[in-house]
Coordinates of C-alpha atoms in Angstrom, one line a residue:
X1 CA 37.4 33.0 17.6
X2 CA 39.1 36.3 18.7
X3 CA 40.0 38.8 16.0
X4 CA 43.2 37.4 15.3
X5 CA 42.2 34.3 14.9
X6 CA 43.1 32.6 18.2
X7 CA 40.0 30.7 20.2
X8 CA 39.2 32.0 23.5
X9 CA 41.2 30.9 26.6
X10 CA 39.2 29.3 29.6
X11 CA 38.2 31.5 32.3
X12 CA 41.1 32.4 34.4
X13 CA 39.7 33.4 37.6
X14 CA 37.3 30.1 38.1
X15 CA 40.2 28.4 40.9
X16 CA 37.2 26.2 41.8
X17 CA 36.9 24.5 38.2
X18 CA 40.5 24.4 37.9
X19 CA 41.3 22.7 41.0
X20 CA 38.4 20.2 40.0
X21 CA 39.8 19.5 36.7
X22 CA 42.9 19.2 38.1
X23 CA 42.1 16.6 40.6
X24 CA 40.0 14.5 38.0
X25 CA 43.1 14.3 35.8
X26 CA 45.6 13.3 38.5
X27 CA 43.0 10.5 39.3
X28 CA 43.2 9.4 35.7
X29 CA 46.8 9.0 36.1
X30 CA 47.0 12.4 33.2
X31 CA 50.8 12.7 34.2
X32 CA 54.1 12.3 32.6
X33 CA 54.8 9.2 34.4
X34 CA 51.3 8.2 33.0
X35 CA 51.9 9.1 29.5
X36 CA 55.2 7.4 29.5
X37 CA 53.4 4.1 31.1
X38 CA 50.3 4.3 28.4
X39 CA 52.4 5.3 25.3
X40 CA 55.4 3.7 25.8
X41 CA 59.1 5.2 25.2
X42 CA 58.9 5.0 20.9
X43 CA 54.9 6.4 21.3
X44 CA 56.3 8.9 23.8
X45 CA 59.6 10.4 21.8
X46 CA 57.6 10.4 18.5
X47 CA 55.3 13.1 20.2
X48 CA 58.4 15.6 20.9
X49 CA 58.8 15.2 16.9
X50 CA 55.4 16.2 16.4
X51 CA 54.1 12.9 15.1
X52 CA 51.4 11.5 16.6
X53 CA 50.4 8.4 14.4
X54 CA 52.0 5.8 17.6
X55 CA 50.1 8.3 20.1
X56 CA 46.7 7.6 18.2
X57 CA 47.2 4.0 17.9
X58 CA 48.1 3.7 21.4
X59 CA 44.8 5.3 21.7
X60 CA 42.2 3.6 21.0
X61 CA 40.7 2.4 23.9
X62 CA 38.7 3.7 26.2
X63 CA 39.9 4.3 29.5
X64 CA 39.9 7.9 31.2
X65 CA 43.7 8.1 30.4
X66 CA 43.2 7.4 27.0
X67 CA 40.8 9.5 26.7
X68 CA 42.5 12.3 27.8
X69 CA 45.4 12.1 25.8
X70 CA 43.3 11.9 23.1
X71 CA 41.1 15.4 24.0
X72 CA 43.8 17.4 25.3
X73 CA 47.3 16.3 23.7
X74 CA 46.0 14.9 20.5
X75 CA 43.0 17.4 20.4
X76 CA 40.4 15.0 19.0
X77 CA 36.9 15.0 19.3
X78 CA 35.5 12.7 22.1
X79 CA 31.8 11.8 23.1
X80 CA 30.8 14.2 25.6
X81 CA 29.4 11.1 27.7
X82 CA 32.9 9.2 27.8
X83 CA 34.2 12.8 28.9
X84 CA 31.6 13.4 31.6
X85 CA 32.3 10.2 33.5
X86 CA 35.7 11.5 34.3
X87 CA 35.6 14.8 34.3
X88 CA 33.3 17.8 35.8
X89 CA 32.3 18.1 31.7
X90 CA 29.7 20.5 32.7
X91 CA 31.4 23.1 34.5
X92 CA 34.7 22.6 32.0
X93 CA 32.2 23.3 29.3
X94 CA 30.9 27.2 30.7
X95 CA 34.7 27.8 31.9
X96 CA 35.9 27.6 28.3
X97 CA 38.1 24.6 28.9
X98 CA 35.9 22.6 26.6
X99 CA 33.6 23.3 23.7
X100 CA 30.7 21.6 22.1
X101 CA 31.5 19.9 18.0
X102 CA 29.1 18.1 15.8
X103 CA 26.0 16.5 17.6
X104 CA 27.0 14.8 20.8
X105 CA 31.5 15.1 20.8
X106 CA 33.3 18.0 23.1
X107 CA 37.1 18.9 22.4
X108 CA 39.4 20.8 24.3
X109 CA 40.1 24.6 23.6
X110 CA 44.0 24.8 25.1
X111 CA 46.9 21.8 25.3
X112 CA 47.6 20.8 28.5
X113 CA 50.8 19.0 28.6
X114 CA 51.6 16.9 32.0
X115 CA 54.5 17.9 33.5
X116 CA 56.8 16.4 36.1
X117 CA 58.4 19.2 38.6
X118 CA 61.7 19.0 39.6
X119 CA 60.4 17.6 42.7
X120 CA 58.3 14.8 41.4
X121 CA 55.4 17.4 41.1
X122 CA 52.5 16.6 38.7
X123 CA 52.4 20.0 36.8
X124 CA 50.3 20.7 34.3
X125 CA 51.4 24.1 31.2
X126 CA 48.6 25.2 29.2
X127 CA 49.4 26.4 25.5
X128 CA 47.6 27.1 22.4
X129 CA 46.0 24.5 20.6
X130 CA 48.7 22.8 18.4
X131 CA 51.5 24.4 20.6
X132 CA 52.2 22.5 23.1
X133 CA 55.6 20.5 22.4
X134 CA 55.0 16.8 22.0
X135 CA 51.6 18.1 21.0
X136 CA 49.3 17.3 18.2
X137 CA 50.1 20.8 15.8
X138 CA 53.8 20.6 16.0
X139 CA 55.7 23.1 14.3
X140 CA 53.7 25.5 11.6
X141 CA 52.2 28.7 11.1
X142 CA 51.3 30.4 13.5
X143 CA 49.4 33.2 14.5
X144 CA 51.2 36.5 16.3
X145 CA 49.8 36.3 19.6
X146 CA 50.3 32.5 20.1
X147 CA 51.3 30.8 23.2
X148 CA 53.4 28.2 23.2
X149 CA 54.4 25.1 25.4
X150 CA 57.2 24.0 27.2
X151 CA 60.0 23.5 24.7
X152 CA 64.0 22.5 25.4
X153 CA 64.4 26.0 25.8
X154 CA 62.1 26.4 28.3
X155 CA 63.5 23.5 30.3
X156 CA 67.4 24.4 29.5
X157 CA 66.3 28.1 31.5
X158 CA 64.6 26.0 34.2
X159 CA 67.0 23.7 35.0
X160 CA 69.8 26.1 34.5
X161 CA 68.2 28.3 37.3
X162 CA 69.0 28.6 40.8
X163 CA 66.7 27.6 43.2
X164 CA 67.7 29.2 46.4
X165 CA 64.6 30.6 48.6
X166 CA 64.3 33.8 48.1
X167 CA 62.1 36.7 48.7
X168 CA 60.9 37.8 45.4
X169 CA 61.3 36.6 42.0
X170 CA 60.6 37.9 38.1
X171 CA 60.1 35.9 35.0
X172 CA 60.2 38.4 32.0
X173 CA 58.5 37.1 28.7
X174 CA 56.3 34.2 30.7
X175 CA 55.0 33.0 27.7
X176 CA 52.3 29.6 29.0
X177 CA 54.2 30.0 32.6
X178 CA 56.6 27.6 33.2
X179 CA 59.5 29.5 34.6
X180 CA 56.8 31.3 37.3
X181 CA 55.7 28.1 37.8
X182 CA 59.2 26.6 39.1
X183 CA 59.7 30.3 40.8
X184 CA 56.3 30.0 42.9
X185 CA 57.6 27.2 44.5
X186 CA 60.7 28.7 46.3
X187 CA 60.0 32.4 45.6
X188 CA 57.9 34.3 48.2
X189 CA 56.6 36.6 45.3
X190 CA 56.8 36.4 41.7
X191 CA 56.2 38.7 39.3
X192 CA 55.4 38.1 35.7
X193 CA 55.2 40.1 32.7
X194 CA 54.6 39.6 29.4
X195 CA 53.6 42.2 26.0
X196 CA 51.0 39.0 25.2
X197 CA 47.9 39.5 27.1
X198 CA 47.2 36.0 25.7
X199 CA 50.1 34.9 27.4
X200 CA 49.2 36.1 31.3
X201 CA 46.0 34.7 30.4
X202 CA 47.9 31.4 29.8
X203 CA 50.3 32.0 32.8
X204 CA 46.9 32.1 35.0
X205 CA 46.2 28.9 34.0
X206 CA 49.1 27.2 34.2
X207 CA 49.3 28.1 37.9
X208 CA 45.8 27.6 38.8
X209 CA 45.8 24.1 36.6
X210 CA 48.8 22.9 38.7
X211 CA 48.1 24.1 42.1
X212 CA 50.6 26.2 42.2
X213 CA 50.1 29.8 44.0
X214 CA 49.2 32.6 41.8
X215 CA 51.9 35.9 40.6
X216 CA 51.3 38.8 40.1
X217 CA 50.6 39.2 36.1
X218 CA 52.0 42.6 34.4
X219 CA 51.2 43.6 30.9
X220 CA 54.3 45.3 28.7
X221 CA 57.8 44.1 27.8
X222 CA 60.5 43.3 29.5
X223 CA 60.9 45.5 32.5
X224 CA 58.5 47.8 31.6
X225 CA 55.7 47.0 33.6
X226 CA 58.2 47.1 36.7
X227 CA 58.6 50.3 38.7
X228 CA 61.6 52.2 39.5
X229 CA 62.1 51.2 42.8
X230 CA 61.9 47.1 42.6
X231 CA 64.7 44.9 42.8
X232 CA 64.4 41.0 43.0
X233 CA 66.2 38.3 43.9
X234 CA 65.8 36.5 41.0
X235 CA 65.1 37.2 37.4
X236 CA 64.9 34.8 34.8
X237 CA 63.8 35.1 31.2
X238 CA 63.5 33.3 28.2
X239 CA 63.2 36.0 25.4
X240 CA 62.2 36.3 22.3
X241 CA 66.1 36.1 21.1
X242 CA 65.6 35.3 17.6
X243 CA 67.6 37.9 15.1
X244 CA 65.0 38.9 12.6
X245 CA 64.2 40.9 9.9
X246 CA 61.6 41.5 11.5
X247 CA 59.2 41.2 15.0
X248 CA 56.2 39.0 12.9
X249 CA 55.8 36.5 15.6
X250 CA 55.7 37.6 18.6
X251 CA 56.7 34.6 20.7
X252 CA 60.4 34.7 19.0
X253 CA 61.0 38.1 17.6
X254 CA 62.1 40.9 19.8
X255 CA 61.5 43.4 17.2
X256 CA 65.1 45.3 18.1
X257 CA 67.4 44.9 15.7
X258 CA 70.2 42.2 15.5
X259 CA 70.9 41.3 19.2
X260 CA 69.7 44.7 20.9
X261 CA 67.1 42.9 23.0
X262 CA 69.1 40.4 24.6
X263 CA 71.9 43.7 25.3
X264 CA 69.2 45.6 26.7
X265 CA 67.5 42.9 28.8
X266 CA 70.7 42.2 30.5
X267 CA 72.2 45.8 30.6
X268 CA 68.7 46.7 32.5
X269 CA 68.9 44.0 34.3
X270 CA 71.7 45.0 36.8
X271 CA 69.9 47.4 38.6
X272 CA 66.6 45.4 38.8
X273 CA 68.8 42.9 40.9
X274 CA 69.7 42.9 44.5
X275 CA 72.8 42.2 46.1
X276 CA 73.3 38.1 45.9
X277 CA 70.7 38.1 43.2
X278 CA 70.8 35.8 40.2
X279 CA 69.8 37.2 36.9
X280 CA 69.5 34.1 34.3
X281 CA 68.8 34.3 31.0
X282 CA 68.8 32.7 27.6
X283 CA 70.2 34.5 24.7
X284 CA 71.4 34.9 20.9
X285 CA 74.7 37.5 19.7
X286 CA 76.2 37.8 16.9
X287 CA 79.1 36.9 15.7
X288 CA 80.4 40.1 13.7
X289 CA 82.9 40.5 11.3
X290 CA 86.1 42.2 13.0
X291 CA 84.9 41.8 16.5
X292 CA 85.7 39.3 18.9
X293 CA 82.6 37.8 20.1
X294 CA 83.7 37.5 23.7
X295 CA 84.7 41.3 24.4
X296 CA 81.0 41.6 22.5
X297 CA 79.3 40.1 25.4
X298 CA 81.3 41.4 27.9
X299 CA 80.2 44.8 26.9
X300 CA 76.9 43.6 28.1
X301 CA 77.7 42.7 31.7
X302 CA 76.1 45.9 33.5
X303 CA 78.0 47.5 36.8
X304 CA 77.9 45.6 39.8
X305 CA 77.4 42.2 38.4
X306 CA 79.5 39.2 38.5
X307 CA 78.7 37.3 35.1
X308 CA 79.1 33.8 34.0
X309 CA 78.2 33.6 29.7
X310 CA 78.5 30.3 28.2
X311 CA 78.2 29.8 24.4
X312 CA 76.5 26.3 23.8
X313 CA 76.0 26.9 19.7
X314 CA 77.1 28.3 17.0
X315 CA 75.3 28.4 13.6
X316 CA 76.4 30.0 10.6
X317 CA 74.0 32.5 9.4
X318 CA 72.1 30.3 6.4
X319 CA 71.8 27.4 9.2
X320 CA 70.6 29.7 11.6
X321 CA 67.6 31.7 8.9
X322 CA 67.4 28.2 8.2
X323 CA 66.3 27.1 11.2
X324 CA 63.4 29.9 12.1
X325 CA 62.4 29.8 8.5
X326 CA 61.2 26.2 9.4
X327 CA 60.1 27.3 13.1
X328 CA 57.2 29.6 11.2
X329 CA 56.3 27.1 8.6
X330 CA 57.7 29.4 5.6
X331 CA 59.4 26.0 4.2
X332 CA 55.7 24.9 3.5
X333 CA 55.0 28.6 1.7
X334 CA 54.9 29.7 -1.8
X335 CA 58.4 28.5 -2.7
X336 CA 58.6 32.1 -4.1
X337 CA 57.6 33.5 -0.8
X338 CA 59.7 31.6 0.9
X339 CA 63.0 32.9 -1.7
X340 CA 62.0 36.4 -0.9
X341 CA 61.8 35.5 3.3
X342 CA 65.6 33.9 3.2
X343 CA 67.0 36.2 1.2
X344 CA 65.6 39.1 3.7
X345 CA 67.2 36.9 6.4
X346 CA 70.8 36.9 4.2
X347 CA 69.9 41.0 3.8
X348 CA 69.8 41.5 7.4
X349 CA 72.6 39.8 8.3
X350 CA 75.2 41.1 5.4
X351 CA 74.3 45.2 6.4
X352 CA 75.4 44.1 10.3
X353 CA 78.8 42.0 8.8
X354 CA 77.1 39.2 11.1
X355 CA 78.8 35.9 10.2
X356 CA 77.1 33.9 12.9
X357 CA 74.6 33.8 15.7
X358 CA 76.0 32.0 18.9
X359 CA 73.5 31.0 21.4
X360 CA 73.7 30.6 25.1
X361 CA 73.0 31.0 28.9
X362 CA 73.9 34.5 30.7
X363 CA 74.1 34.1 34.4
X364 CA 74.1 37.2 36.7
X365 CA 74.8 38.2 40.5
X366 CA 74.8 41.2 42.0
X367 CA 78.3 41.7 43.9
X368 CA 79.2 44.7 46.2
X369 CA 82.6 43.9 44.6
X370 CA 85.2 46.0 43.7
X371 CA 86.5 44.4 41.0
X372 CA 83.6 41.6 39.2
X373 CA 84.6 38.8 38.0
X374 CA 83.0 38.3 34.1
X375 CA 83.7 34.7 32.6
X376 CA 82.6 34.2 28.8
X377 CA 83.3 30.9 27.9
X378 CA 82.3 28.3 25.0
X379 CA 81.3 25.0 26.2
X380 CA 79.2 22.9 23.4
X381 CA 79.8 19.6 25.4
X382 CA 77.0 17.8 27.5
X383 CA 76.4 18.8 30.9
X384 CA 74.1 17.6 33.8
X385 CA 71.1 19.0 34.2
X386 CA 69.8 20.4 36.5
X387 CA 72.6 22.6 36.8
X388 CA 71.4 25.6 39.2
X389 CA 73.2 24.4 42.1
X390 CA 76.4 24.0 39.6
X391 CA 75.7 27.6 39.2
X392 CA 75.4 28.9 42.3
X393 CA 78.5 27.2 43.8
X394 CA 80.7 28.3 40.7
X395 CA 79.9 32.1 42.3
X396 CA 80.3 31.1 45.5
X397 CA 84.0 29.7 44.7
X398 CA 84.5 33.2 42.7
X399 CA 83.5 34.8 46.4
X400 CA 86.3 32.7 48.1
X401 CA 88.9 33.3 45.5
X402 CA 88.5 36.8 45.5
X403 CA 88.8 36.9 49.6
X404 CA 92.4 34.8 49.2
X405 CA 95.4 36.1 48.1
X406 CA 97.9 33.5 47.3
X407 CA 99.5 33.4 50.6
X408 CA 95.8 32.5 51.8
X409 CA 95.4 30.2 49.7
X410 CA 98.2 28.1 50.9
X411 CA 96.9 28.2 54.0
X412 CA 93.6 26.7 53.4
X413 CA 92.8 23.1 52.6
X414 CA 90.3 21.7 49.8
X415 CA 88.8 18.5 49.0
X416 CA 88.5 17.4 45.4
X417 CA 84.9 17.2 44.0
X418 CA 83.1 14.0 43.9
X419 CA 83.6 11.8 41.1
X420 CA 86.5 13.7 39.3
X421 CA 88.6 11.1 37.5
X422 CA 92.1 11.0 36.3
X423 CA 92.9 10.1 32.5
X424 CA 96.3 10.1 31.4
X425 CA 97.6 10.3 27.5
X426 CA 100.5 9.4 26.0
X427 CA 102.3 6.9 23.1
X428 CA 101.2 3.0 24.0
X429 CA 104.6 2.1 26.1
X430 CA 106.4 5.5 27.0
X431 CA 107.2 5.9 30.6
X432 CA 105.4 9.3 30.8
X433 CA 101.8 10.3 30.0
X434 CA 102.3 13.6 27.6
X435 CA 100.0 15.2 29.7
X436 CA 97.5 14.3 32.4
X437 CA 93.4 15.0 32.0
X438 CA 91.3 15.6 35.3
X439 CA 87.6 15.2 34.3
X440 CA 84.5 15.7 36.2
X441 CA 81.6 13.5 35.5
X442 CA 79.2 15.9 37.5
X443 CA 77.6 19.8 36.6
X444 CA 79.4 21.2 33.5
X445 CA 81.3 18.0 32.6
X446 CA 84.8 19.5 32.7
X447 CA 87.9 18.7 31.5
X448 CA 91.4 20.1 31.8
X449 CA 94.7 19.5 31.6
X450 CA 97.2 19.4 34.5
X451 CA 100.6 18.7 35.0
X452 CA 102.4 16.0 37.1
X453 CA 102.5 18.0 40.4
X454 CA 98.6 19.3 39.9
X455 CA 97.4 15.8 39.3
X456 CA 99.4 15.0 42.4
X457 CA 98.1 18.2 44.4
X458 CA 94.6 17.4 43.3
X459 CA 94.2 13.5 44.3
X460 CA 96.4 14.3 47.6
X461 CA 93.6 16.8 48.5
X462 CA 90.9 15.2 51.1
X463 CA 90.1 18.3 53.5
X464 CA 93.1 17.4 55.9
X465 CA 96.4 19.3 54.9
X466 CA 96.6 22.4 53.7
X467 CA 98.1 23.6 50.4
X468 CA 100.8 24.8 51.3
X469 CA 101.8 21.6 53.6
X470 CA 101.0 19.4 50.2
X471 CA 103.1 21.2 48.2
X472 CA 106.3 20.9 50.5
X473 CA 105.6 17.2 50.8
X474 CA 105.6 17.0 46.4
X475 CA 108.2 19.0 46.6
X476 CA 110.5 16.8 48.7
X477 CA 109.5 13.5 46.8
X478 CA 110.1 15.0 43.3
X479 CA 113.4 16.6 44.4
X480 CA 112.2 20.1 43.8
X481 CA 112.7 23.8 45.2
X482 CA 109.7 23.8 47.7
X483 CA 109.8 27.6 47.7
X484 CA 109.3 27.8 43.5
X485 CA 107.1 24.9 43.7
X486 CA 104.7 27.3 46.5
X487 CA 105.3 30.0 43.6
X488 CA 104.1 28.9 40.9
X489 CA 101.4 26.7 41.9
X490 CA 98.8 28.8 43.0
X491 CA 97.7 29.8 39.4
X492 CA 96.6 26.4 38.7
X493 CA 95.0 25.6 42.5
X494 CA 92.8 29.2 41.4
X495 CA 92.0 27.6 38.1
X496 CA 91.2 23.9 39.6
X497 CA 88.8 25.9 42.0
X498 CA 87.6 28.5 39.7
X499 CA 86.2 25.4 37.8
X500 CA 84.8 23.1 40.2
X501 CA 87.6 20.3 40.5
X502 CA 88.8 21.7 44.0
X503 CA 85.9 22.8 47.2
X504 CA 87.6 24.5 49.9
X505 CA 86.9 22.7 53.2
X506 CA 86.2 26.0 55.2

């Protein structure tokens, strides 16, 4: 064991072992399709809760899947001999992937969760023992320098992020590596940094254990280990947000207090990021007492950035200590211990009037513009994942807008979005609707309300007419002043754009 208590981590630079193991798991079908296949969708879920009593009993054959499972999800013991006849057992013993318990049984040092890239790729993230999600430890104490797995923050950030190809890339706080592993794959360079040593260690073998090309591993926080003079294409981080009394884990507290490492991360960020760049993060704020929690954010958004915030949660500030309380296993403390914890959280939160902590996504880009455009929204309502394409077109119709003055607009022609759908609502039996609903079933899942002549506008629009041309024709069929109909219409053709409904044909 290391000196705070963590087992040693395989041997990071043996690529030849790595790729080895790696091909002896894909051969035993050690994938998430796999998994799914041997455990079945009940066996499957029960492991994202941490239980792994339908895992075990699903199990207990022998087989080189089941084996598997069993030595690096479930971390049991298995006879060395059953291991050796699927894997290199020998040379996964003196890398430090496996080690030697009781007389004649081997179990694995690290998780290794199967992953499925976005691409149908069969990843593999390495984590602490106990810490992978859909693991064997589950939720619990844990020690400061742990590494965890991929969790649905993890994957929110990675599908959330957009996946241009771009030149060079940096994932702050990589934790076991999953957002440098999604980078490697259309980033020339990457760059990852992390104050965990443990953690680049990790990062190492997440890469190597997947196939994936290697980044360049910093030690420090944040943007400390970068220099001066580096900008990137795209940044992406999923920090340690949690508002604490306190930086006692290191995996979730920043150790700044109440939301000042979030603020910081993004205020630095603007100048890390080139012109076109996406920096994409996840976040918490607080909701303060007096203070509108919108202008809060916007505070944030550094020069030279476009922004895009979007509040998915809110928790009230006992739901929310709560919640991290149980995250650290303090619920399963000394129940005295556990008093004196809360009420530190309650402390915290009463001397900075916080009433709430929202969480959320903070989206980026670098703009030459004179004027940026910052949107802070709240949008708790599902959405399609992955949404980095979503993302990057929502900027890209912020670009357009900003190019076309009303007149402009008028002139061009736009085609409304695929699978946008029309509800109207109203009193069973009146002639009108009270108002009219377009809703897309696609990205962010929008809804909004129009009136008669936008509904009209917006299921007219197929790429062939302009807007102006559409308008006159409404105008005439409704009886109205084409000239005040072209006036006051192109607020809501800006909004309809703005939020996806509308793509100028160009």
């Amino acid at each position: 064991m290391t000196d705070s208590g963590l087992a040693p981590l395989p041997a990071s630079d043996r690529l030849d072992i790595a790729a080895r193991l790696r091909d002896a798991l894909l051969a035993a079908s050690f994938t998430a399709d796999g998994l799914l296949d041997l455990l079945g969708a009940p066996a499957y879920a029960a492991l994202a809760r941490s239980e792994t009593v339908p895992a075990l009993r699903a199990t207990r054959g022998d087989t080189p899947l089941e084996t598997l499972v069993r030595l690096f999800l479930l971390q049991q013991p298995v006879p060395h001999a059953r291991v050796a006849a699927i894997l290199p057992a020998g040379e996964a013993l003196e890398a430090g992937w496996l080690t030697r318990v009781g007389g004649d049984e081997v179990a694995a040092t690290v998780d290794v969760r199967p992953y499925g890239g976005p691409g149908g790729e069969d990843w593999f993230i390495v984590s602490d023992l106990g810490c992978a999600v859909g693991g064997a430890g589950g939720i619990g104490q844990r020690d400061e320098g742990v590494v965890l797995g991929v969790g649905g923050a993890s994957t929110t950030l990675a599908g959330i992020t957009v996946r241009t190809p771009v030149a060079s890339a940096l994932d702050l706080g990589t934790g076991s590596g999953i957002q440098a592993l999604h980078a490697v794959q259309h980033a020339t360079r990457v760059t990852a940094t992390d104050l965990n040593p443990r953690a680049l260690h990790t990062t190492a073998l997440t890469l190597a254990l997947s196939g994936a090309p290697a980044a360049d591993l910093r030690e420090g926080s944040l943007f400390a280990p970068v220099r001066d003079d580096e900008k990137f294409d795209l940044i992406v981080s999923n920090p340690p947000f949690v508002i604490s009394p306190g930086a006692r884990l290191t995996y979730r507290d920043g150790g700044m207090g109440g939301d000042d490492l979030c603020r910081s991360l993004v205020q630095q960020a603007g100048e890390r990021l080139t012109e076109g760049g996406f920096a994409q993060f996840l976040a918490n704020w607080q909701h303060v007492a007096g203070e509108d929690w919108q202008d809060r954010l916007r505070s944030w958004v550094p020069r030279g950035c476009d922004a895009w915030i979007v509040q998915r949660e809110v928790q009230d500030i006992t739901q929310y200590a709560e919640l991290w309380l149980r995250d650290a296993g303090d619920h399963r403390a000394d129940p005295v211990e556990y008093q004196a914890r809360y009420d530190a959280w309650l402390d915290e939160f009463e001397a900075r009037k916080v009433r709430a902590v929202g969480f959320g996504w903070i989206t980026l880009r670098g703009t030459g513009a004179a004027e940026p455009s910052v949107t802070v929204e709240e949008w708790p309502h599902p959405v399609e994942q992955p949404l980095g394409e979503a993302i990057r077109a929502h900027f890209e119709r912020l670009d357009y807008l900003r190019a076309h003055d009303d007149a402009a607009l008028l002139d061009s022609r736009f085609r409304l979005a695929a699978e946008v759908v029309q509800e109207q609502v109203g009193l069973p039996g009146a002639e009108d609707p009270e108002h009219v609903v377009l809703r897309q079933h696609r990205g962010m899942r929008r809804a909004t309300k129009v009136d008669t002549v936008g509904a009209g506008f917006a299921g007219v629009c197929d790429g062939t007419l302009s807007a102006g041309r559409i308008l006159d024709a409404i105008a005439q069929l409704v009886g109205q002043d084409p000239v005040v109909l072209r006036d006051r219409t192109p607020a809501q053709i800006r909004l309809l754009v703005e939020q996806g409904f509308l793509e100028p044909v160009r």
